[in-house]
Tab-separated table of C-alpha atoms in Angstrom:
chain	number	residue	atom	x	y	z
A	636	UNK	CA	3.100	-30.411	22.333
A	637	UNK	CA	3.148	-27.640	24.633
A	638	UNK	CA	7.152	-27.261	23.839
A	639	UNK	CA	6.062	-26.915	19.834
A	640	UNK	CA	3.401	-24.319	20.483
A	641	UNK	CA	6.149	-22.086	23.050
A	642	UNK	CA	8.971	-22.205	20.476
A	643	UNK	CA	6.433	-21.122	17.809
A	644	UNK	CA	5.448	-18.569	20.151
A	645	UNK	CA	9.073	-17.656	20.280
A	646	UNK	CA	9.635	-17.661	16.887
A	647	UNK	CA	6.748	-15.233	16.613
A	648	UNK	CA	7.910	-12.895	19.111
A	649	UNK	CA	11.277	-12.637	17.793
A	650	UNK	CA	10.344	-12.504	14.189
A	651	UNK	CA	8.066	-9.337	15.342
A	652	UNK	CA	10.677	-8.179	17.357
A	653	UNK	CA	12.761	-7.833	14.411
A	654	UNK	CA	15.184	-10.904	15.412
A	655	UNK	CA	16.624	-12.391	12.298
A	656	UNK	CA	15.040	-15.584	12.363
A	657	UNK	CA	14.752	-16.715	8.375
A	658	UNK	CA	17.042	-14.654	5.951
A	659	UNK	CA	15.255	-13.697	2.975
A	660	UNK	CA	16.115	-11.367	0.150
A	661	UNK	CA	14.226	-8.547	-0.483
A	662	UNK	CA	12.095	-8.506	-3.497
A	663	UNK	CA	10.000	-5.568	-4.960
A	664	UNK	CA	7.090	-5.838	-7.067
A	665	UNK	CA	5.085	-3.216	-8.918
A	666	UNK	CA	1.319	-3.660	-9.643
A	667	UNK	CA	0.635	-4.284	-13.558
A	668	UNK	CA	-2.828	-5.964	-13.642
A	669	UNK	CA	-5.496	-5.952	-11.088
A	670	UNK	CA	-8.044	-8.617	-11.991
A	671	UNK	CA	-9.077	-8.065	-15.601
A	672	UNK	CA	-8.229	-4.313	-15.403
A	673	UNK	CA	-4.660	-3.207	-16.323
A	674	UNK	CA	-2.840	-0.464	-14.243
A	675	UNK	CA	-2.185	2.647	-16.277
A	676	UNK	CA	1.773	3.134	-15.568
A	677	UNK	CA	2.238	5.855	-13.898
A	678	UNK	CA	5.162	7.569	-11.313
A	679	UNK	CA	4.935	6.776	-8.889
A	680	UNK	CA	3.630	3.404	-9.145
A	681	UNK	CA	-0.289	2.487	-8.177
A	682	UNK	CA	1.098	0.252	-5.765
A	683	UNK	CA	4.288	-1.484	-5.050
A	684	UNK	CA	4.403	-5.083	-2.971
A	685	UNK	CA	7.892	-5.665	-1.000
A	686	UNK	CA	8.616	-9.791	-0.116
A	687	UNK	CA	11.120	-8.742	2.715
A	688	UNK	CA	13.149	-10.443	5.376
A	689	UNK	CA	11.550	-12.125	7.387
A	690	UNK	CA	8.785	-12.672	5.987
A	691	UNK	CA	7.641	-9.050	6.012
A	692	UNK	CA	5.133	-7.670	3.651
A	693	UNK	CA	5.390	-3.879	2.758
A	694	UNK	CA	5.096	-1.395	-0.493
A	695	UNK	CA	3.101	1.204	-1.512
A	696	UNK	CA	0.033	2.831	-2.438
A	697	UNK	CA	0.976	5.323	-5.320
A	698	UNK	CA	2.984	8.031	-3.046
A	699	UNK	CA	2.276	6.163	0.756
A	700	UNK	CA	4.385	3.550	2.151
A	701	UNK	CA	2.238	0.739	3.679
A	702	UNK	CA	3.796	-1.697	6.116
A	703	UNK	CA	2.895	-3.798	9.830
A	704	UNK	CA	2.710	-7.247	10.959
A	705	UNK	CA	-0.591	-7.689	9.039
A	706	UNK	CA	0.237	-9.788	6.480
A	707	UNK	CA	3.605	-12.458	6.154
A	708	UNK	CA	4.785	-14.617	3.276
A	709	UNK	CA	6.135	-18.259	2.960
A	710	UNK	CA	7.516	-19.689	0.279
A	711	UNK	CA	7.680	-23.024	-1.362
A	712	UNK	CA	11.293	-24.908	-1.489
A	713	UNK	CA	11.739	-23.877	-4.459
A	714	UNK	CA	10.861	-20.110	-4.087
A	715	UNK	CA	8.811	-20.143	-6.738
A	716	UNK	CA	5.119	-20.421	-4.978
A	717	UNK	CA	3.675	-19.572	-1.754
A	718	UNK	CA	0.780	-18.578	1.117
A	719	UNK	CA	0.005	-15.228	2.555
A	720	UNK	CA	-0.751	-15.307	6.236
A	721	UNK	CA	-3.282	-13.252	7.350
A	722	UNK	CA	-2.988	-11.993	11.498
A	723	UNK	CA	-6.204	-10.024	11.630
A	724	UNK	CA	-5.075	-9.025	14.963
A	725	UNK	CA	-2.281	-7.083	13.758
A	726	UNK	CA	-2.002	-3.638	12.053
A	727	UNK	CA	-0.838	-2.743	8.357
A	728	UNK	CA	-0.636	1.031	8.479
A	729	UNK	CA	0.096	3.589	5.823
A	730	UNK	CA	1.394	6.919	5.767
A	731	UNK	CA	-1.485	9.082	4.452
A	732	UNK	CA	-0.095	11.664	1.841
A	733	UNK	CA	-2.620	13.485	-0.727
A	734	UNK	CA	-0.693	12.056	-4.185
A	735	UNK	CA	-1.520	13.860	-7.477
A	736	UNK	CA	-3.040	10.940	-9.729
A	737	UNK	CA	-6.242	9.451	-7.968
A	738	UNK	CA	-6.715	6.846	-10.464
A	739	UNK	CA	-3.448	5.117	-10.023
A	740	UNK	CA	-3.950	5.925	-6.280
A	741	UNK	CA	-7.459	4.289	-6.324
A	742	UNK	CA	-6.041	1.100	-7.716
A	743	UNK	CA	-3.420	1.010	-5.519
A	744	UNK	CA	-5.287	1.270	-2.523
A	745	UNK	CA	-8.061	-1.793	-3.968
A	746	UNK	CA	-4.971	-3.578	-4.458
A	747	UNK	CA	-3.721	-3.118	-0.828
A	748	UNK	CA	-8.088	-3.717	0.562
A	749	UNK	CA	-7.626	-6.852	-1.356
A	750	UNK	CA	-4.087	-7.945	0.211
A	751	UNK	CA	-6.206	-8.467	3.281
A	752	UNK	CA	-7.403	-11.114	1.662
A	753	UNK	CA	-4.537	-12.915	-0.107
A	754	UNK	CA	-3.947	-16.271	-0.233
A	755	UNK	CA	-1.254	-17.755	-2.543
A	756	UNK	CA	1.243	-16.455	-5.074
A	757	UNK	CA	3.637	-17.778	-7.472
A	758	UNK	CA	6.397	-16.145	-9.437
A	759	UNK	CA	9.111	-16.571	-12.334
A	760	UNK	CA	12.373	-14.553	-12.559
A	761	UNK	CA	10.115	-11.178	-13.721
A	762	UNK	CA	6.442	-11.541	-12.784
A	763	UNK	CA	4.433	-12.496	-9.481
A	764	UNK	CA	0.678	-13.217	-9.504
A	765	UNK	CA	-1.175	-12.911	-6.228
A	766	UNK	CA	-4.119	-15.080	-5.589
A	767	UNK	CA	-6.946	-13.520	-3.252
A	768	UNK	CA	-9.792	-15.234	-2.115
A	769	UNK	CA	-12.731	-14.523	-3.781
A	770	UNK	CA	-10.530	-15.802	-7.022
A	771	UNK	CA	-9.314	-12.803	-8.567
A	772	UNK	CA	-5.951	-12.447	-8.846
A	773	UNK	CA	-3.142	-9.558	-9.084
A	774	UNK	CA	-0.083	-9.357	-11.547
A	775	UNK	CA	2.985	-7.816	-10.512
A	776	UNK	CA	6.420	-7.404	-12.357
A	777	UNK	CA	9.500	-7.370	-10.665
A	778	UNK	CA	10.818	-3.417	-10.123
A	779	UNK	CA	14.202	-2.626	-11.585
A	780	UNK	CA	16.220	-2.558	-8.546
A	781	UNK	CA	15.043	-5.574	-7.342
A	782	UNK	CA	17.819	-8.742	-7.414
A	783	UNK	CA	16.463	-11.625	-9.781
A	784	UNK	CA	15.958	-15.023	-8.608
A	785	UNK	CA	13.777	-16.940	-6.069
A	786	UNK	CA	12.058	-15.079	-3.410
A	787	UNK	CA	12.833	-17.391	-0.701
């Protein structure tokens, strides 16, 4: 046992580190729903949500990048489902620029308040819902330059 919990400490370390550990493709999401309300479109987006290697989790909120060690993903076999891992611990900063549209901004950063308390998600080739868990969920559609297929 006490080999299992060092190597997962190891992966850990490395995978903060920034050690390639699990090769993932990057996928990029923009927010089109949040709960029942939808998100006026707008440019920049509300909020973006990046899937990246390693496991990361990233994006935006409307013209700020957000990004840290807060929040990781897994993914189902399959890619097509998944868990959010919360590490309270750790930090999810943003950059903290004064953008133009508050509304969009304002929904972006509930989206983001509520991504501290994600728990699931699944996903076809264009769309990703996010499950949080007080039950409401978040409906995301895959951003043009993002490459189709699994998220894995």
């Amino acid at each position: 046992m006490a080999i299992a919990t060092l190597s997962t400490i190891l992966s850990a370390a490395a995978v903060v580190a920034g050690s390639p550990v699990v090769d993932a493709p990057v996928t990029v999401w923009t927010l089109l729903r949040l709960g029942n309300v939808a998100v006026p479109p707008a440019k920049p987006a509300a909020a973006t949500l990046v899937l990246g290697k390693h496991h990361a989790v990233g994006g935006t909120v409307a013209c700020n990048s957000v990004a840290g060690s807060r929040i990781t993903w897994v993914s189902s076999r399959s890619g097509r489902q998944g868990r959010f891992l919360q590490h309270p611990g750790e930090y999810m900063p943003s950059t903290l620029v004064l953008c133009r549209d508050a509304v969009t901004t304002s929904m972006g950063g509930t989206f983001w308040q509520k991504m501290r308390s994600a728990r699931s998600w699944s996903a076809t080739p264009d769309r990703l819902t996010v499950r949080f868990a007080d039950g409401s969920t978040a409906v995301l559609v895959r951003a043009a330059a993002s490459t189709p297929g699994s998220i894995r």
